Amino acid sequence: FGLPADAPTPAFDELVERYIVPEDRALVRRSARDVPPLGAHAEIEYRVRRADGQPATMVSRYACVDYDDDGEPRRMLGAVLDVTETRATTLRLRDALRRLRLEAEASRIGAWERDLVTDEGQWDPTMFTLLGHRPAERAPSRADTLAMVHPDDRATVAAAWQRMVDEQRPVEYEYRVVRPDGEVVHIITRGLVERDAQGQPLRALGTVIDVTALRRAERDRDDLTRRIELVAEAIGLGLWEYEPATGRSRWNDMMYALYGHSRDSMRDQLWLDCVHPDDVERARAAFEQTQRSAAPFELEFRVLRSDGEVRWRASRGRGDGGVRRVMGVNWDITDRVRMEQAALAAERTARDLLERMLLATSATGLGVWELDVGTGELRWDDQMYALFGCEPGRNPPVRMWAEAVHEEDQTQVSRLLRAAIDGGERFETEFRVNRCDGTVVWLAARAMMRDGPAGRVILGVNWDVTERRLAETALRAKQTAERASAAKSEFLSRMSHELRTPLNAIL
């Protein structure tokens, strides 16, 4: 109680009024009245303000050791234990658990585990939310969980699960899930299997992350710390926390690994020292804004590792109330960024190719068209409008196209087009078109059926063959005239011969 050893022992009432905090005085007074029975003891915990002004928490254990002839208690003996440090440790642990829970919410990670012997599973609430279900005490079975996966991805998930059981390492795979409301979400799962001493698999546990809202799951308080560290190791997630007031940072081991440093090599450096020079100002601005407003931030930047390698990192974080702490997660996105860069390069190549194709079709007078079989929508490029003698505008209806075909050719065109739609046959023909300017031209058409993500479409091209048709007509007329002239000459020759024979006899 902060008194010198030679001080007189205070009376009970003085002890209560002078040293016990007001909120606990009734508890201490009641303990003096509620004497435990013979052979038993009692225990209470209360707070005091010591004589030196320091607060403390005490635990008293006591028993009655002397009764009078009527059985009334006369004397109690007890012991007092200072548990201040123990209680402070408990509070610190509780605060650590709260920080981990905040980090789990900020990272948007759902956690799961499954007993590989009984198939019983557990999901945290975030896992249910990510998949669009109400939280429940038990997780769905493996079969029910697989049924939530998009049909095209079920084989991938099944193979990844088997690989996770067979291989003694974390396995990561990506797939789609169809939520009950019909929404399709993209999920990245990373998991591992715990084994017994003989190496037999006991249970699988891991995390799910959606690519837009990474969330770390809340766990049961008894194993929250162990699970989160296991998850962080499994998916390569770096956890960090920063206190603006003191400038103190706390990183887990994965954060040091992401930056290519150890705790010793980072001792004299700031994390901004590792950021690529071209990204450091952007990273600093985002981090400082979060310190001022506690607004969540999401940032992607490059880092220069200690070995000189340039890697891409993503960082998400937010501040708590009053911006006493800023906390968040970092993870490696190098492979994803490189894939995106490769996709952009491929898109530029495809766009250049398309531009060259359009230039070629324009130069050769080739018109391109597309017919959606399901909706009947017809799409033309500018050259198609030129072939039909019309001004470019909105997509023409199929009726306009059909009516532009010469009436003598409509039956043939309709029959071939229907055969292409119904039987997948190649559409290939030549027909006349009544142009919008009143002239009639011959067009050739080639097309084929294609099944696309939006349904069945016919892709085709048209080009003007009027000059060839006129040339062929002229050639046929010439050949006809030549054959007629030859027949006439042959007829006159034969008639002359037939007439000359009897005339000779007459002469």
Coordinates of C-alpha atoms in Angstrom, one line a residue:
F1 CA 0.0 0.0 0.0
G2 CA 3.0 2.3 -0.3
L3 CA 3.5 2.7 3.4
P4 CA 6.9 2.4 5.2
A5 CA 7.6 -0.9 7.0
D6 CA 7.5 0.7 10.4
A7 CA 4.2 2.5 9.9
P8 CA 1.3 1.5 12.1
T9 CA -1.2 -0.8 10.6
P10 CA -4.3 1.2 9.5
A11 CA -7.7 0.3 10.9
F12 CA -10.1 -1.4 8.5
D13 CA -12.3 1.7 8.0
E14 CA -9.2 3.9 7.5
L15 CA -7.8 1.4 4.9
V16 CA -11.1 1.4 3.0
E17 CA -11.7 5.1 3.0
R18 CA -8.1 6.1 2.4
Y19 CA -6.7 3.6 0.0
I20 CA -9.5 1.7 -1.8
V21 CA -10.8 3.4 -4.9
P22 CA -14.5 4.6 -4.4
E23 CA -15.9 2.2 -6.9
D24 CA -14.5 -0.9 -5.0
R25 CA -15.2 0.1 -1.4
A26 CA -18.5 -1.6 -1.2
L27 CA -17.0 -4.8 -2.4
V28 CA -14.2 -4.7 0.2
R29 CA -16.7 -3.9 3.0
R30 CA -19.0 -6.7 1.9
S31 CA -16.0 -9.1 2.1
A32 CA -15.6 -8.3 5.8
R33 CA -19.3 -9.2 6.4
D34 CA -19.5 -12.3 4.2
V35 CA -17.2 -14.6 6.2
P36 CA -16.5 -17.9 4.5
P37 CA -17.5 -21.1 6.4
L38 CA -15.0 -23.1 8.3
G39 CA -12.5 -24.8 6.1
A40 CA -13.2 -22.6 3.1
H41 CA -11.6 -19.4 1.8
A42 CA -12.8 -16.4 -0.3
E43 CA -11.0 -14.2 -2.8
I44 CA -11.7 -10.7 -4.1
E45 CA -10.0 -8.3 -6.5
Y46 CA -10.0 -4.5 -6.0
R47 CA -8.1 -1.4 -7.0
V48 CA -6.2 0.9 -4.6
R49 CA -4.5 4.3 -4.7
R50 CA -1.3 3.7 -2.7
A51 CA 0.1 6.2 -0.2
D52 CA 2.8 7.2 -2.8
G53 CA 0.0 8.0 -5.3
Q54 CA 0.6 5.0 -7.6
P55 CA -2.5 3.0 -8.7
A56 CA -2.4 -0.7 -8.1
T57 CA -4.6 -3.8 -8.4
M58 CA -4.8 -6.2 -5.5
V59 CA -6.1 -9.7 -5.0
S60 CA -7.0 -10.7 -1.4
R61 CA -7.5 -14.3 -0.3
Y62 CA -8.7 -14.9 3.3
A63 CA -10.3 -17.4 5.7
C64 CA -11.8 -17.3 9.2
V65 CA -9.5 -19.1 11.6
D66 CA -11.2 -18.5 15.0
Y67 CA -14.8 -18.9 16.2
D68 CA -16.3 -18.3 19.7
D69 CA -18.4 -20.9 21.5
D70 CA -21.5 -19.9 19.7
G71 CA -19.8 -20.4 16.3
E72 CA -19.5 -16.7 15.5
P73 CA -16.3 -15.7 13.7
R74 CA -13.8 -13.8 15.7
R75 CA -10.6 -13.6 13.6
M76 CA -9.7 -13.8 9.9
L77 CA -6.2 -14.3 8.3
G78 CA -5.5 -13.4 4.7
A79 CA -2.8 -12.5 2.1
V80 CA -2.7 -9.7 -0.5
L81 CA -1.1 -10.1 -3.9
D82 CA -0.2 -7.2 -6.1
V83 CA -1.4 -8.2 -9.6
T84 CA -1.0 -4.7 -11.3
E85 CA 1.5 -5.9 -13.9
T86 CA -0.5 -9.0 -14.7
R87 CA -3.6 -6.9 -15.3
A88 CA -1.6 -4.4 -17.4
T89 CA -0.3 -7.3 -19.5
T90 CA -3.9 -8.4 -20.1
L91 CA -4.9 -5.0 -21.2
R92 CA -1.9 -4.8 -23.6
L93 CA -2.9 -8.2 -25.0
R94 CA -6.5 -7.0 -25.5
D95 CA -5.2 -3.9 -27.3
A96 CA -3.1 -6.0 -29.5
L97 CA -6.1 -8.2 -30.4
R98 CA -8.1 -5.0 -31.2
R99 CA -5.3 -3.8 -33.5
L100 CA -5.2 -7.1 -35.3
R101 CA -8.9 -7.0 -35.7
L102 CA -8.7 -3.5 -37.3
E103 CA -5.9 -4.8 -39.6
A104 CA -8.1 -7.7 -40.6
E105 CA -11.0 -5.3 -41.5
A106 CA -8.7 -3.0 -43.4
S107 CA -7.2 -5.9 -45.5
R108 CA -10.6 -7.4 -46.4
I109 CA -9.5 -11.0 -46.1
G110 CA -11.9 -13.9 -45.5
A111 CA -10.5 -16.8 -43.5
W112 CA -11.6 -20.5 -43.6
E113 CA -10.6 -23.8 -42.3
R114 CA -11.8 -27.4 -42.9
D115 CA -11.2 -30.6 -41.0
L116 CA -10.0 -33.1 -43.7
V117 CA -11.2 -36.1 -41.6
T118 CA -14.7 -35.0 -40.8
D119 CA -15.2 -32.4 -43.6
E120 CA -16.5 -30.0 -41.0
G121 CA -15.6 -26.4 -41.8
Q122 CA -15.5 -23.0 -40.3
W123 CA -15.8 -19.6 -42.0
D124 CA -15.4 -16.2 -40.4
P125 CA -18.1 -13.6 -41.0
T126 CA -16.1 -11.9 -43.7
M127 CA -15.9 -15.1 -45.7
F128 CA -19.7 -15.4 -45.7
T129 CA -20.1 -11.7 -46.7
L130 CA -17.6 -12.0 -49.6
L131 CA -19.6 -14.9 -51.0
G132 CA -22.9 -13.2 -50.5
H133 CA -24.3 -15.4 -47.7
R134 CA -25.5 -14.7 -44.1
P135 CA -23.0 -15.7 -41.4
A136 CA -23.7 -19.0 -39.8
E137 CA -22.2 -21.2 -37.1
R138 CA -21.0 -23.8 -39.6
A139 CA -19.5 -23.4 -43.1
P140 CA -21.1 -25.3 -46.0
S141 CA -19.7 -28.6 -47.0
R142 CA -17.0 -28.9 -49.6
A143 CA -19.5 -30.0 -52.2
D144 CA -21.8 -27.0 -51.4
T145 CA -18.9 -24.7 -51.5
L146 CA -17.8 -26.0 -54.9
A147 CA -21.3 -25.5 -56.2
M148 CA -20.9 -21.7 -55.6
V149 CA -18.0 -21.6 -58.0
H150 CA -18.6 -20.6 -61.6
P151 CA -19.1 -23.8 -63.7
D152 CA -16.2 -22.9 -66.0
D153 CA -13.8 -22.7 -63.0
R154 CA -14.9 -25.8 -61.0
A155 CA -12.3 -28.0 -62.5
T156 CA -9.6 -25.5 -61.7
V157 CA -10.7 -25.2 -58.0
A158 CA -10.9 -29.0 -57.6
A159 CA -7.4 -29.5 -59.1
A160 CA -5.9 -26.7 -56.9
W161 CA -7.5 -28.3 -53.7
Q162 CA -6.0 -31.6 -54.6
R163 CA -2.6 -30.0 -55.2
M164 CA -2.9 -28.3 -51.8
V165 CA -3.5 -31.7 -50.1
D166 CA -0.6 -33.4 -52.0
E167 CA 2.0 -30.7 -51.7
Q168 CA 3.5 -29.4 -48.5
R169 CA 3.4 -25.8 -49.5
P170 CA 0.8 -23.0 -49.8
V171 CA -1.2 -23.1 -53.0
E172 CA -2.7 -20.0 -54.7
Y173 CA -5.4 -20.1 -57.4
E174 CA -7.9 -17.7 -58.9
Y175 CA -11.5 -18.4 -59.9
R176 CA -15.0 -16.9 -60.0
V177 CA -17.9 -17.3 -57.6
V178 CA -21.6 -16.7 -58.5
R179 CA -23.3 -15.1 -55.5
P180 CA -26.9 -15.8 -54.7
D181 CA -28.0 -12.4 -56.3
G182 CA -26.3 -13.4 -59.6
E183 CA -23.2 -11.2 -59.2
V184 CA -20.0 -12.8 -60.3
V185 CA -16.9 -12.0 -58.1
H186 CA -13.3 -12.8 -58.8
I187 CA -11.6 -14.5 -55.9
I188 CA -8.0 -15.3 -55.1
T189 CA -7.6 -18.2 -52.6
R190 CA -4.4 -19.1 -50.9
G191 CA -4.3 -22.1 -48.5
L192 CA -2.2 -24.7 -46.9
V193 CA -2.6 -28.0 -45.0
E194 CA -1.6 -28.8 -41.5
R195 CA -0.3 -32.3 -40.9
D196 CA 0.3 -34.7 -38.0
A197 CA 3.7 -36.1 -37.0
Q198 CA 3.4 -38.8 -39.7
G199 CA 2.8 -36.2 -42.4
Q200 CA -0.9 -37.1 -42.8
P201 CA -3.2 -34.1 -43.6
L202 CA -5.4 -33.0 -40.7
R203 CA -7.0 -29.7 -41.7
A204 CA -6.8 -27.1 -44.4
L205 CA -6.9 -23.4 -43.7
G206 CA -6.4 -20.3 -45.7
T207 CA -7.8 -17.0 -47.0
V208 CA -9.9 -15.6 -49.8
I209 CA -9.3 -12.2 -51.2
D210 CA -11.4 -10.3 -53.8
V211 CA -9.3 -8.2 -56.1
T212 CA -11.1 -4.9 -55.3
A213 CA -11.6 -5.1 -51.5
L214 CA -9.0 -7.1 -49.7
R215 CA -10.2 -7.9 -46.3
R216 CA -8.7 -9.8 -43.5
A217 CA -11.1 -11.9 -41.5
E218 CA -11.9 -11.6 -37.9
R219 CA -11.1 -14.7 -35.9
D220 CA -12.0 -16.2 -32.6
R221 CA -10.2 -14.3 -29.9
D222 CA -8.4 -17.4 -28.5
D223 CA -6.4 -18.0 -31.7
L224 CA -6.7 -14.7 -33.5
T225 CA -3.0 -13.8 -33.3
R226 CA -1.8 -17.2 -34.4
R227 CA -4.2 -17.4 -37.4
I228 CA -3.4 -13.9 -38.7
E229 CA 0.3 -14.6 -38.6
L230 CA -0.2 -17.9 -40.4
V231 CA -2.4 -16.2 -43.0
A232 CA 0.2 -13.4 -43.5
E233 CA 2.9 -15.9 -44.1
A234 CA 0.8 -18.0 -46.4
I235 CA -0.2 -15.2 -48.8
G236 CA 2.9 -13.0 -48.5
L237 CA 1.1 -10.2 -46.8
G238 CA 3.1 -7.5 -45.0
L239 CA 1.4 -5.9 -41.9
W240 CA 2.5 -2.5 -40.8
E241 CA 1.5 0.1 -38.2
Y242 CA 2.7 3.7 -37.7
E243 CA 2.2 6.2 -34.9
P244 CA 2.4 9.7 -36.2
A245 CA 2.9 11.2 -32.7
T246 CA 6.0 9.2 -32.0
G247 CA 7.2 8.4 -35.5
R248 CA 7.4 4.7 -34.4
S249 CA 6.7 1.9 -36.9
R250 CA 6.0 -1.7 -36.4
W251 CA 6.4 -4.3 -39.2
N252 CA 5.9 -8.0 -39.4
D253 CA 8.7 -10.2 -40.9
M254 CA 6.9 -10.3 -44.3
M255 CA 7.1 -6.5 -44.6
Y256 CA 10.9 -6.7 -44.4
A257 CA 11.0 -9.5 -46.9
L258 CA 8.8 -7.5 -49.4
Y259 CA 11.3 -4.6 -49.2
G260 CA 14.3 -7.0 -49.4
H261 CA 15.7 -6.0 -46.0
S262 CA 16.1 -7.4 -42.5
R263 CA 15.3 -5.6 -39.3
D264 CA 19.0 -4.7 -38.9
S265 CA 19.5 -3.4 -42.4
M266 CA 16.3 -1.2 -42.1
R267 CA 17.3 0.2 -38.7
D268 CA 18.7 3.4 -40.2
Q269 CA 16.3 3.7 -43.1
L270 CA 12.7 4.8 -43.6
W271 CA 10.3 2.9 -45.9
L272 CA 10.2 5.8 -48.3
D273 CA 14.0 5.3 -48.8
C274 CA 13.2 2.0 -50.5
V275 CA 10.5 3.5 -52.9
H276 CA 11.5 4.1 -56.5
P277 CA 12.5 7.7 -57.0
D278 CA 9.7 8.2 -59.7
D279 CA 7.1 7.1 -57.1
V280 CA 8.3 8.5 -53.8
E281 CA 6.5 11.8 -53.9
R282 CA 3.2 10.1 -54.8
A283 CA 3.6 7.6 -52.0
R284 CA 4.6 10.3 -49.5
A285 CA 1.5 12.5 -50.4
A286 CA -0.9 9.6 -50.0
F287 CA 0.6 8.5 -46.6
E288 CA 0.6 12.1 -45.3
Q289 CA -3.0 12.6 -46.3
T290 CA -4.1 9.5 -44.3
Q291 CA -2.2 10.8 -41.3
R292 CA -4.2 14.1 -41.5
S293 CA -7.7 12.8 -42.2
A294 CA -7.7 9.1 -41.3
A295 CA -9.1 8.5 -44.8
P296 CA -8.3 5.0 -46.2
F297 CA -5.8 4.9 -49.0
E298 CA -4.9 2.4 -51.7
L299 CA -1.6 2.9 -53.5
E300 CA 0.6 1.0 -56.0
F301 CA 4.3 1.8 -56.4
R302 CA 7.7 0.4 -57.2
V303 CA 10.4 -0.4 -54.6
L304 CA 14.1 -0.8 -55.0
R305 CA 15.1 -3.8 -53.0
S306 CA 18.5 -4.1 -51.4
D307 CA 19.6 -6.5 -54.2
G308 CA 18.8 -3.8 -56.8
E309 CA 15.7 -5.5 -58.2
V310 CA 12.7 -3.3 -59.0
R311 CA 9.4 -4.8 -57.8
W312 CA 5.8 -3.5 -57.7
R313 CA 4.0 -3.3 -54.3
A314 CA 0.4 -2.5 -53.5
S315 CA -0.5 -0.9 -50.1
R316 CA -3.8 -0.4 -48.4
G317 CA -4.3 1.3 -45.1
R318 CA -6.3 3.7 -42.9
G319 CA -6.1 5.5 -39.6
D320 CA -8.1 4.9 -36.5
G321 CA -10.0 7.5 -34.6
G322 CA -8.0 10.7 -34.0
V323 CA -5.3 9.3 -36.3
R324 CA -3.4 7.9 -33.3
R325 CA -2.3 5.0 -35.6
V326 CA -2.2 4.4 -39.3
M327 CA -2.2 0.7 -40.2
G328 CA -2.4 -1.4 -43.3
V329 CA -1.0 -4.1 -45.5
N330 CA 1.4 -4.4 -48.3
W331 CA 1.7 -7.2 -50.9
D332 CA 3.6 -8.0 -54.1
I333 CA 1.8 -7.2 -57.4
T334 CA 4.8 -7.5 -59.7
D335 CA 3.4 -10.4 -61.7
R336 CA 0.0 -8.8 -62.1
V337 CA 1.5 -5.5 -63.3
R338 CA 3.7 -7.3 -65.8
M339 CA 0.7 -9.2 -67.1
E340 CA -1.2 -5.9 -67.4
Q341 CA 1.7 -4.3 -69.2
A342 CA 1.9 -7.2 -71.6
A343 CA -1.9 -7.0 -72.2
L344 CA -1.6 -3.3 -73.0
A345 CA 1.2 -4.0 -75.4
A346 CA -0.9 -6.8 -77.1
E347 CA -3.9 -4.4 -77.2
R348 CA -1.8 -1.7 -78.9
T349 CA -0.6 -4.3 -81.4
A350 CA -4.1 -5.5 -82.1
R351 CA -5.3 -1.9 -82.5
D352 CA -2.5 -1.1 -85.0
L353 CA -3.4 -4.3 -86.9
L354 CA -7.1 -3.3 -87.0
E355 CA -6.2 0.2 -88.3
R356 CA -4.1 -1.4 -91.0
M357 CA -6.9 -3.7 -91.9
L358 CA -9.4 -0.8 -92.0
L359 CA -7.0 1.1 -94.3
A360 CA -6.6 -1.9 -96.5
T361 CA -10.4 -2.5 -96.8
S362 CA -11.0 1.2 -97.5
A363 CA -8.3 1.1 -100.2
T364 CA -9.7 -2.0 -101.9
G365 CA -13.3 -1.0 -101.6
L366 CA -14.1 -3.9 -99.2
G367 CA -17.1 -3.4 -97.0
V368 CA -17.3 -5.2 -93.6
W369 CA -20.6 -6.1 -91.9
E370 CA -21.8 -8.1 -88.9
L371 CA -25.3 -9.6 -88.3
D372 CA -26.4 -10.6 -84.7
V373 CA -28.5 -13.7 -85.2
G374 CA -30.2 -13.4 -81.8
T375 CA -31.2 -9.7 -81.9
G376 CA -31.2 -9.2 -85.7
E377 CA -29.0 -6.1 -85.3
L378 CA -26.9 -5.3 -88.4
R379 CA -23.7 -3.3 -88.2
W380 CA -21.9 -1.7 -91.2
D381 CA -18.6 0.0 -91.6
D382 CA -18.3 3.2 -93.7
Q383 CA -17.4 1.3 -96.8
M384 CA -20.6 -0.7 -96.7
Y385 CA -22.6 2.6 -96.8
A386 CA -20.5 3.7 -99.8
L387 CA -21.2 0.4 -101.6
F388 CA -25.0 0.9 -101.1
G389 CA -24.7 4.6 -102.0
C390 CA -26.0 5.8 -98.6
E391 CA -24.7 8.4 -96.2
P392 CA -23.0 6.8 -93.1
G393 CA -25.3 6.9 -90.1
R394 CA -26.7 4.6 -87.5
N395 CA -26.7 0.9 -88.0
P396 CA -29.2 0.0 -90.7
P397 CA -32.0 -2.4 -90.0
V398 CA -32.0 -5.9 -91.7
R399 CA -35.1 -4.9 -93.6
M400 CA -33.3 -2.0 -95.3
W401 CA -30.5 -4.4 -96.4
A402 CA -33.0 -7.0 -97.7
E403 CA -35.1 -4.4 -99.6
A404 CA -31.9 -3.0 -101.3
V405 CA -31.3 -6.4 -102.9
H406 CA -32.6 -6.6 -106.5
E407 CA -36.0 -8.3 -106.5
E408 CA -34.8 -11.0 -108.9
D409 CA -32.0 -11.9 -106.5
Q410 CA -33.8 -11.7 -103.2
T411 CA -34.9 -15.4 -103.1
Q412 CA -31.4 -16.6 -103.7
V413 CA -29.8 -14.3 -101.1
S414 CA -32.4 -15.2 -98.5
R415 CA -32.0 -18.9 -99.1
L416 CA -28.2 -18.9 -98.8
L417 CA -28.3 -16.6 -95.7
R418 CA -30.9 -18.9 -94.0
A419 CA -28.7 -22.0 -94.8
A420 CA -25.7 -20.2 -93.2
I421 CA -27.7 -19.4 -90.0
D422 CA -29.4 -22.8 -89.7
G423 CA -26.7 -25.1 -90.8
G424 CA -23.5 -23.1 -90.4
E425 CA -22.8 -23.2 -94.1
R426 CA -20.5 -20.7 -95.7
F427 CA -22.4 -17.7 -97.2
E428 CA -21.0 -16.9 -100.7
T429 CA -23.0 -15.3 -103.5
E430 CA -23.2 -12.4 -105.9
F431 CA -26.3 -10.2 -106.3
R432 CA -27.6 -6.9 -107.6
V433 CA -28.3 -3.9 -105.3
N434 CA -30.6 -0.9 -105.9
R435 CA -28.4 1.9 -104.5
C436 CA -29.8 4.8 -102.7
D437 CA -28.8 7.1 -105.7
G438 CA -31.0 4.9 -108.1
T439 CA -28.2 3.0 -109.8
V440 CA -27.9 -0.7 -109.9
V441 CA -24.6 -2.4 -109.0
W442 CA -23.4 -6.0 -108.6
L443 CA -22.0 -6.9 -105.2
A444 CA -20.1 -10.1 -104.1
A445 CA -20.6 -11.3 -100.6
R446 CA -18.6 -13.8 -98.4
A447 CA -19.5 -14.5 -94.8
M448 CA -19.3 -17.1 -92.0
M449 CA -21.0 -17.9 -88.7
R450 CA -19.1 -17.3 -85.5
D451 CA -20.1 -18.1 -81.8
G452 CA -19.1 -15.2 -79.6
P453 CA -19.5 -14.4 -75.9
A454 CA -22.7 -12.4 -76.6
G455 CA -24.2 -15.1 -79.0
R456 CA -24.1 -16.2 -82.6
V457 CA -23.1 -13.6 -85.2
I458 CA -22.4 -13.7 -89.0
L459 CA -19.3 -11.8 -90.1
G460 CA -19.0 -10.9 -93.8
V461 CA -17.6 -8.7 -96.5
N462 CA -19.0 -7.2 -99.6
W463 CA -17.2 -5.7 -102.7
D464 CA -18.3 -4.2 -106.0
V465 CA -18.1 -6.6 -109.0
T466 CA -20.1 -4.5 -111.4
E467 CA -17.3 -3.9 -113.9
R468 CA -16.4 -7.6 -113.9
R469 CA -20.1 -8.5 -114.5
L470 CA -20.3 -6.0 -117.4
A471 CA -17.1 -7.3 -118.8
E472 CA -18.4 -10.9 -118.6
T473 CA -21.7 -9.9 -120.2
A474 CA -19.9 -8.1 -123.0
L475 CA -17.7 -11.2 -123.5
R476 CA -20.7 -13.5 -123.6
A477 CA -22.4 -11.2 -126.2
K478 CA -19.3 -11.2 -128.4
Q479 CA -19.0 -14.9 -128.1
T480 CA -22.7 -15.3 -129.1
A481 CA -22.3 -13.0 -132.1
E482 CA -19.2 -14.9 -133.2
R483 CA -21.0 -18.2 -132.9
A484 CA -23.9 -16.8 -134.9
S485 CA -21.6 -15.5 -137.7
A486 CA -19.9 -18.8 -137.9
A487 CA -23.2 -20.7 -138.1
K488 CA -24.4 -18.3 -140.9
S489 CA -21.2 -18.9 -142.9
E490 CA -21.4 -22.6 -142.5
F491 CA -25.1 -22.5 -143.5
L492 CA -24.4 -20.5 -146.7
S493 CA -21.5 -22.8 -147.5
R494 CA -23.6 -25.9 -147.2
M495 CA -26.5 -24.4 -149.2
S496 CA -24.2 -23.3 -152.0
H497 CA -22.8 -26.8 -152.2
E498 CA -26.3 -28.4 -152.2
L499 CA -27.6 -26.0 -154.9
R500 CA -24.5 -26.2 -157.1
T501 CA -24.7 -30.1 -157.5
P502 CA -28.2 -30.2 -159.3
L503 CA -27.5 -27.0 -161.2
N504 CA -24.4 -28.6 -162.7
A505 CA -26.5 -31.4 -163.9
I506 CA -29.1 -29.1 -165.4
L507 CA -26.4 -27.0 -167.1

